[in-house]
PDB file of C-alpha atoms in Angstrom:
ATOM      1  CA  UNK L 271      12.947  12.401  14.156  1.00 48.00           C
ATOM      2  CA  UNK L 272      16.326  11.234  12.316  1.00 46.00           C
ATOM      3  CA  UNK L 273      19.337  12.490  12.575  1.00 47.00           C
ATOM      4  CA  UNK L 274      21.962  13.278   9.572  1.00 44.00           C
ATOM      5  CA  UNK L 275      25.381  13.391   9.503  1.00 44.00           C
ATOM      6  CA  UNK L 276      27.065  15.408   7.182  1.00 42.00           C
ATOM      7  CA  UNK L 277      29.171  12.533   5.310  1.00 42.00           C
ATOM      8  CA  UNK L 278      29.596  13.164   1.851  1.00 41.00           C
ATOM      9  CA  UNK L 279      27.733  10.708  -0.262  1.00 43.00           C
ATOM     10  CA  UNK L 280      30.406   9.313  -2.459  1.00 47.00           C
ATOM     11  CA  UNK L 281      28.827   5.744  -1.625  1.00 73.00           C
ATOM     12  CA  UNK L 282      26.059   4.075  -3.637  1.00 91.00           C
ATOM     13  CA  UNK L 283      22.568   3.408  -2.471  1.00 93.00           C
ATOM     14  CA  UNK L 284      23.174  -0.520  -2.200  1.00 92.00           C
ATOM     15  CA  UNK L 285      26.896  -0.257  -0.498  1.00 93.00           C
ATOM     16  CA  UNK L 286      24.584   2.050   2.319  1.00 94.00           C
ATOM     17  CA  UNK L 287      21.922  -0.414   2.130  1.00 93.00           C
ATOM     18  CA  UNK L 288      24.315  -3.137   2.522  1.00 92.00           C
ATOM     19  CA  UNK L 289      26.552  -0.979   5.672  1.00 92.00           C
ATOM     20  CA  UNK L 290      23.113  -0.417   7.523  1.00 93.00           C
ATOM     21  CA  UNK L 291      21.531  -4.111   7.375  1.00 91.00           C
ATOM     22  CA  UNK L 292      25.217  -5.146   8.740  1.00 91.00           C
ATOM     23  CA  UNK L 293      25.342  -2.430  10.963  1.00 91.00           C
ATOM     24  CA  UNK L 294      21.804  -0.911  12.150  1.00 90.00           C
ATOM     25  CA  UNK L 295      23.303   2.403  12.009  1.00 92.00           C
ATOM     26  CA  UNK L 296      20.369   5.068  11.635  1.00 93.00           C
ATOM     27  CA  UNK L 297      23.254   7.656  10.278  1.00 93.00           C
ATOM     28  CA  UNK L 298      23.682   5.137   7.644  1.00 93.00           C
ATOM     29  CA  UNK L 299      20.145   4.931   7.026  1.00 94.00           C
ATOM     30  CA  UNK L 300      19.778   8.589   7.536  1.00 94.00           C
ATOM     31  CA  UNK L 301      22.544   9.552   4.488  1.00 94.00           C
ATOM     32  CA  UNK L 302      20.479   7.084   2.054  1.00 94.00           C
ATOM     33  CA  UNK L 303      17.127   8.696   3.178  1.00 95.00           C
ATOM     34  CA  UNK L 304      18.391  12.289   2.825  1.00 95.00           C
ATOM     35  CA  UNK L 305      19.519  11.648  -0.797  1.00 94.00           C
ATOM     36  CA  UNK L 306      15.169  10.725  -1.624  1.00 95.00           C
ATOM     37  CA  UNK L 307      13.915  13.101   0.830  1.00 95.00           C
ATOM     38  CA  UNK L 308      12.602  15.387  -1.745  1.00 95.00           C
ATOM     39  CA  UNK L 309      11.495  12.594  -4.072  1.00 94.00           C
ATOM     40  CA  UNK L 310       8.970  11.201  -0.097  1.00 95.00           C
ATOM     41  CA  UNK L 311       8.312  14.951   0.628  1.00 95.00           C
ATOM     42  CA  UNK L 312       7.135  15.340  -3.136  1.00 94.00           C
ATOM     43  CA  UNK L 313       4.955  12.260  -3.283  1.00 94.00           C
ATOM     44  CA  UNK L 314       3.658  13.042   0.001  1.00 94.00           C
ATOM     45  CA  UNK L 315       2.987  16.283  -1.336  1.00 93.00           C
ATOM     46  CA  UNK L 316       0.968  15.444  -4.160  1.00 93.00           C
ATOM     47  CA  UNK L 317      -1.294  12.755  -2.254  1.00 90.00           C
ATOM     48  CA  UNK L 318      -2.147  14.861   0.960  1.00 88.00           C
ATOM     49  CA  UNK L 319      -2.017  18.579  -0.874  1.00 88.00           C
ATOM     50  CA  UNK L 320      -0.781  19.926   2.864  1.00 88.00           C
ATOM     51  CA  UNK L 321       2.820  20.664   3.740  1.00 91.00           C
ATOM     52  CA  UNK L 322       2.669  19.789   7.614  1.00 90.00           C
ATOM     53  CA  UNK L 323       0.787  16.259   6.498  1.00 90.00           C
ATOM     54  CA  UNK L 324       3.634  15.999   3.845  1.00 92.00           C
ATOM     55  CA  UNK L 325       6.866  16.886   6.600  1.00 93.00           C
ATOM     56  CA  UNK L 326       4.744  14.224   8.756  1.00 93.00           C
ATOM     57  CA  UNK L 327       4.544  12.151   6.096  1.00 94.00           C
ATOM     58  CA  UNK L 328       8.658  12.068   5.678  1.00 95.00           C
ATOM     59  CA  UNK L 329       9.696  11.520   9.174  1.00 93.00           C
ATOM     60  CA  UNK L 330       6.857   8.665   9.473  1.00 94.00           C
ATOM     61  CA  UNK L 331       8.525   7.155   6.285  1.00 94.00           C
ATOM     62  CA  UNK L 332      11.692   7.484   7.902  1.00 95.00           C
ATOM     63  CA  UNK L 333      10.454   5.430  10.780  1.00 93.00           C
ATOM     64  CA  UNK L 334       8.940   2.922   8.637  1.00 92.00           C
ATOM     65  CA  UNK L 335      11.952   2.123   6.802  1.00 93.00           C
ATOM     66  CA  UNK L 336      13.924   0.699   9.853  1.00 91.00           C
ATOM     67  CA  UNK L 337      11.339  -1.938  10.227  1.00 88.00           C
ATOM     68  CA  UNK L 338      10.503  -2.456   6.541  1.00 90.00           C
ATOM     69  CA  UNK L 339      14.395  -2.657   5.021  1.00 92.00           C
ATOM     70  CA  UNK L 340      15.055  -6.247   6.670  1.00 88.00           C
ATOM     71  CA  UNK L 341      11.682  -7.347   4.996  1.00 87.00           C
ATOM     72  CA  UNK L 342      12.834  -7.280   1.418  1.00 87.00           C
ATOM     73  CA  UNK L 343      15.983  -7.780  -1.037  1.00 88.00           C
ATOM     74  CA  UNK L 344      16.227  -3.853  -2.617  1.00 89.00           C
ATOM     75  CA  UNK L 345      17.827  -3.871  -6.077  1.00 89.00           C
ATOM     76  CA  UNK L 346      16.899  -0.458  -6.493  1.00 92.00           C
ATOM     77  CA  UNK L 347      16.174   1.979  -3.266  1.00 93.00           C
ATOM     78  CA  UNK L 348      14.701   4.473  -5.193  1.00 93.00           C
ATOM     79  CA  UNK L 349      12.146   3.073  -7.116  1.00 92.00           C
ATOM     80  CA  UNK L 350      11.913   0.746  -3.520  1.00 93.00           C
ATOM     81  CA  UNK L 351      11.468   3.686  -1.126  1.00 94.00           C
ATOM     82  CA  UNK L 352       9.325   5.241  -3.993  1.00 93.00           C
ATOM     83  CA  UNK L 353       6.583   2.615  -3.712  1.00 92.00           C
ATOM     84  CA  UNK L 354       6.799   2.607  -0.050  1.00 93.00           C
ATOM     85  CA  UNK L 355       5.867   6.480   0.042  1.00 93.00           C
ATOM     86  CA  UNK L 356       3.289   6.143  -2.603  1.00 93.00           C
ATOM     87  CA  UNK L 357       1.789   3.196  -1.095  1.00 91.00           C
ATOM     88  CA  UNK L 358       1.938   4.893   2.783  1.00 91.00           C
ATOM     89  CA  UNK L 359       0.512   7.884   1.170  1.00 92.00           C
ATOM     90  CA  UNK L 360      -2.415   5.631   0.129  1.00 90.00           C
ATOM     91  CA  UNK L 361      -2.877   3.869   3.058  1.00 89.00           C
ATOM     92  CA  UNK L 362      -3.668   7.121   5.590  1.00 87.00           C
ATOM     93  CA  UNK L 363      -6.191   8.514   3.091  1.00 84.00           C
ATOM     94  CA  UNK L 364      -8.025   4.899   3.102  1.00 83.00           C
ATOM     95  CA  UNK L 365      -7.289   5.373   7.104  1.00 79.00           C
ATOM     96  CA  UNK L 366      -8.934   9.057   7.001  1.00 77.00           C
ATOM     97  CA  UNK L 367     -11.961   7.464   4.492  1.00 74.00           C
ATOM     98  CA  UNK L 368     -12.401   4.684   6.651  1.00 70.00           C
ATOM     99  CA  UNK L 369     -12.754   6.711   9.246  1.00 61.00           C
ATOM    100  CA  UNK L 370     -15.254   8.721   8.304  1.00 66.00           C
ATOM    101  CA  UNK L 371     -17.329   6.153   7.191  1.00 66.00           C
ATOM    102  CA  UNK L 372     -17.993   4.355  10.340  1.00 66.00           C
ATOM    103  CA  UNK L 373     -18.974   7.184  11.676  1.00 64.00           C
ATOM    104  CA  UNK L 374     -21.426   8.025   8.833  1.00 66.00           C
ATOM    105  CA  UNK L 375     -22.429   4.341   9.090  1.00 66.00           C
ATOM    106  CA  UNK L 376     -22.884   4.595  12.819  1.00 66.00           C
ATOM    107  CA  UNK L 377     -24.790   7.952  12.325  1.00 61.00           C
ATOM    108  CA  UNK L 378     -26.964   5.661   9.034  1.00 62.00           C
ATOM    109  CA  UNK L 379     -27.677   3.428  11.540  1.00 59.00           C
ATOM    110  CA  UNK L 380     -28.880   5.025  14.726  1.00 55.00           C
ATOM    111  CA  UNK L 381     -30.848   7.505  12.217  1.00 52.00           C
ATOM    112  CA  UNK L 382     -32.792   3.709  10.684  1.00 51.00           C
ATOM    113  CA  UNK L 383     -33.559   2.968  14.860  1.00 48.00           C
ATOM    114  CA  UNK L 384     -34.007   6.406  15.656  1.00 45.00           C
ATOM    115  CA  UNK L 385     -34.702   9.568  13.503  1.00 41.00           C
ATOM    116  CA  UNK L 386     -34.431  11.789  16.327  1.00 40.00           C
ATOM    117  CA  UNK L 387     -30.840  10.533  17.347  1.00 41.00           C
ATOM    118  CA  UNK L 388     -29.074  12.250  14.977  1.00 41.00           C
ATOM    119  CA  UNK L 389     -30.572  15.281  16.386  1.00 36.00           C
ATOM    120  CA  UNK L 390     -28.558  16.753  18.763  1.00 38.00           C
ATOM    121  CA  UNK L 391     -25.601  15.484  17.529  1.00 37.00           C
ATOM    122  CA  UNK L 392     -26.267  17.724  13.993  1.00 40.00           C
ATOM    123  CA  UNK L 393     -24.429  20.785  15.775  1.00 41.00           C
ATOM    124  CA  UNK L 394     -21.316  19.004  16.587  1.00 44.00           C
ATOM    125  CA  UNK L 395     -18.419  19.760  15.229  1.00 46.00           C
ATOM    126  CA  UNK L 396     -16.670  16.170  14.028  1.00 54.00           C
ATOM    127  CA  UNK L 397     -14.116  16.540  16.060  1.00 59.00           C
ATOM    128  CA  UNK L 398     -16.138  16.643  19.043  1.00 70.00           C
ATOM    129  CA  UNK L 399     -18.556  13.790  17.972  1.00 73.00           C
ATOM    130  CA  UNK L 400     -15.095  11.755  17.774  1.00 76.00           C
ATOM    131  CA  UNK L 401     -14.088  12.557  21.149  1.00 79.00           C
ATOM    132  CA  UNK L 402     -17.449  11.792  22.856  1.00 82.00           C
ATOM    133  CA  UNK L 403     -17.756   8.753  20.825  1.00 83.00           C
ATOM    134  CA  UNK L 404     -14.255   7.347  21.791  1.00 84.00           C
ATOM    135  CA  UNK L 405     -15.071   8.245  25.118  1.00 86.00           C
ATOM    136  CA  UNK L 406     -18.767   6.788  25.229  1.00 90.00           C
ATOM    137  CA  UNK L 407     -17.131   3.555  23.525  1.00 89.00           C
ATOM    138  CA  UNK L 408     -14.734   3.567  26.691  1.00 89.00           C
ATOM    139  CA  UNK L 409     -17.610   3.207  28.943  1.00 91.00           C
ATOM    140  CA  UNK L 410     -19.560   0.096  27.647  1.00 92.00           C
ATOM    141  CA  UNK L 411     -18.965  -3.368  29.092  1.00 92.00           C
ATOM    142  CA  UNK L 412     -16.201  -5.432  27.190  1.00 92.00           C
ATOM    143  CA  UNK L 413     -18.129  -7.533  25.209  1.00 92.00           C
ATOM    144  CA  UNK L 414     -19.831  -4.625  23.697  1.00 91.00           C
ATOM    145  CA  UNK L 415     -17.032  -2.481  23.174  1.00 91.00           C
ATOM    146  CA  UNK L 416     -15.183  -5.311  21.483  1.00 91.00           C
ATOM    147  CA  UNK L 417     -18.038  -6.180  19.044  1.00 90.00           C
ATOM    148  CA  UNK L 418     -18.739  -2.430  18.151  1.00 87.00           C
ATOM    149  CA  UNK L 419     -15.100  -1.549  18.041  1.00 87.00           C
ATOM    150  CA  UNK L 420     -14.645  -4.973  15.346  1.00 88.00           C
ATOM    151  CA  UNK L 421     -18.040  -4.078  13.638  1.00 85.00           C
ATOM    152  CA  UNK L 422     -17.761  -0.335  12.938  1.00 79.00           C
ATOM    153  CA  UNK L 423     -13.873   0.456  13.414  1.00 78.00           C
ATOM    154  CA  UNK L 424     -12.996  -2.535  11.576  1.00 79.00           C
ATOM    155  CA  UNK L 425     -15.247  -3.459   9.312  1.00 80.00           C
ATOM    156  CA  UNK L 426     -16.076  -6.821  10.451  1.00 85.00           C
ATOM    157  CA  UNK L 427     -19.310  -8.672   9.545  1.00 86.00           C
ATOM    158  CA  UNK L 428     -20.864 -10.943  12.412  1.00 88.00           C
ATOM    159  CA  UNK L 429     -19.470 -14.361  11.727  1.00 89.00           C
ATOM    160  CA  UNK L 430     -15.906 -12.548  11.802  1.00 90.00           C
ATOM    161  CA  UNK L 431     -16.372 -11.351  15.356  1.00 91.00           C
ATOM    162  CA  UNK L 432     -18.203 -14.413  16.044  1.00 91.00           C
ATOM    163  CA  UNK L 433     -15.102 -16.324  14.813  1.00 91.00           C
ATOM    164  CA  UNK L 434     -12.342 -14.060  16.405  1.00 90.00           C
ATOM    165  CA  UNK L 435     -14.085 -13.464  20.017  1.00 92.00           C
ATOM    166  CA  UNK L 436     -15.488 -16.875  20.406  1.00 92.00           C
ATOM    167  CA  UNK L 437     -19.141 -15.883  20.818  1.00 91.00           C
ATOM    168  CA  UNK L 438     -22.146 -16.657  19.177  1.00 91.00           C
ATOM    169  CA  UNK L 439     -23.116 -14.978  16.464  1.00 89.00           C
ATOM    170  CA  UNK L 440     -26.697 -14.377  18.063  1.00 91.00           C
ATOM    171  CA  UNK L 441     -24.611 -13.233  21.126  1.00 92.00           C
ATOM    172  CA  UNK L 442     -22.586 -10.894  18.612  1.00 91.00           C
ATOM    173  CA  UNK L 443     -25.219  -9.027  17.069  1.00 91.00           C
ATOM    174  CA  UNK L 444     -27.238  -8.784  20.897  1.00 91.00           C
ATOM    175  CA  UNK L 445     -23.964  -6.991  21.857  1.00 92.00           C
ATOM    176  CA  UNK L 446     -23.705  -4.798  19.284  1.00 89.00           C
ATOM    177  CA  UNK L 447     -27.355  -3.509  19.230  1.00 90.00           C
ATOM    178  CA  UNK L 448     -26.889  -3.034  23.126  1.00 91.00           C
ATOM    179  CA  UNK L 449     -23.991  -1.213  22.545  1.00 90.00           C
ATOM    180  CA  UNK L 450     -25.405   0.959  20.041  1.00 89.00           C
ATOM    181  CA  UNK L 451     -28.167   1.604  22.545  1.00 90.00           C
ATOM    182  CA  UNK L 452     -25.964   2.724  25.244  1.00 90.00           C
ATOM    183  CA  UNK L 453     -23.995   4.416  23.156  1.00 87.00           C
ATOM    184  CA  UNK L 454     -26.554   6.729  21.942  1.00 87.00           C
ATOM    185  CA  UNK L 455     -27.456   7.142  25.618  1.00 88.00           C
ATOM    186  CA  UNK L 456     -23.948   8.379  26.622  1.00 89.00           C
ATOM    187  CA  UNK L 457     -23.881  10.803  23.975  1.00 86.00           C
ATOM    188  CA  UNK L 458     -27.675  11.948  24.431  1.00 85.00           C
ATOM    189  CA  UNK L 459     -26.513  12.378  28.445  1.00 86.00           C
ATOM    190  CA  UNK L 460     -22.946  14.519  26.873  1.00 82.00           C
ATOM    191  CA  UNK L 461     -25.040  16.709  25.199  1.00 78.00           C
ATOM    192  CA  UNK L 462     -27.665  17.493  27.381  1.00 78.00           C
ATOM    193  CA  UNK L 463     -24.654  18.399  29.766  1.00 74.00           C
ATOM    194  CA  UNK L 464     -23.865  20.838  27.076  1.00 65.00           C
ATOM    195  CA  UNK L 465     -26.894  22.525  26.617  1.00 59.00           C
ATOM    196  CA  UNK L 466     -26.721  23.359  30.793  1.00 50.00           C
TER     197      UNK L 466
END
């Protein structure tokens, strides 16, 4: 989390901008951010409709900002830092979509192979279907972890993975269906444990 210093802000945006790409002072940085920290927390606000996610939201921003400033010639910080929060705003709710959707997809999937998969997973809470999916997804061999993690975390059609791993594309969709197959395994074994 930043820290602020209590200077009095009789400097303009650009002469702070300009002091803290010279300098890569974060107090600097800090006494240009507090100026727009209503303007991130509002934004944030608005897109995630929860305070904590909003305060989260700032000191992420915050973070951001030290990597992002030396990307880009800022005329105008406000409208600049304005975009930035909008468009990080944007990006964790595509994050939090995406991330329900390859689970629904994985769920779509296993329920097309398998109509009784889905079964005793349908009293889980999400959370906990996460957790023993991470963890299942932990235990398969690396070729299958890599193709399920590409196909279903990211999105990635078969001729991608085939292209970034350097396997087959036969080999890439053997791997996934095995790993699908051992995944629903793993979880069918974590929740018989439960039911002990």
């Amino acid at each position: 989390m930043f820290r602020l210093k209590k200077n009095p802000e009789s400097k303009e945006d650009l002469q702070l901008l300009q002091e803290y790409r010279k300098q890569g002072d974060l107090d600097v940085l800090g006494q240009l951010f507090e100026r727009y920290m209503h303007l991130v927390y509002g934004v944030a606000l608005k897109h995630f409709s929860d305070r904590e996610l909003a305060k989260d939201a700032v000191n992420q921003i915050f973070e951001r900002l030290i990597v992002e400033i030396p990307k880009f010639e800022i005329q105008n910080f406000k409208s600049w830092l304005f975009v930035v929060t909008k468009n990080f705003c944007l990006m964790e709710i595509r994050k939090e979509k995406s991330h329900r959707n390859r689970f629904e997809k994985f769920s779509a999937d296993q329920n097309m192979e398998s109509a009784e998969f889905l079964h005793p997973i349908d009293e889980m809470t999400n959370s906990s279907l996460e957790d023993n999916l991470k963890h299942c997804i932990e235990r398969l061999k690396l070729e299958q972890r890599q193709c399920v993690v590409l196909f279903y975390y990211q999105e990635k059609g078969y001729r991608e993975i085939s292209e970034e791993l350097e396997f087959p594309e036969k080999k890439v969709k053997s791997y996934i269906q095995n790993g699908k197959r051992n995944l629903k395994i793993c979880l069918e074994q974590i929740e018989s444990k439960h039911e002990v």
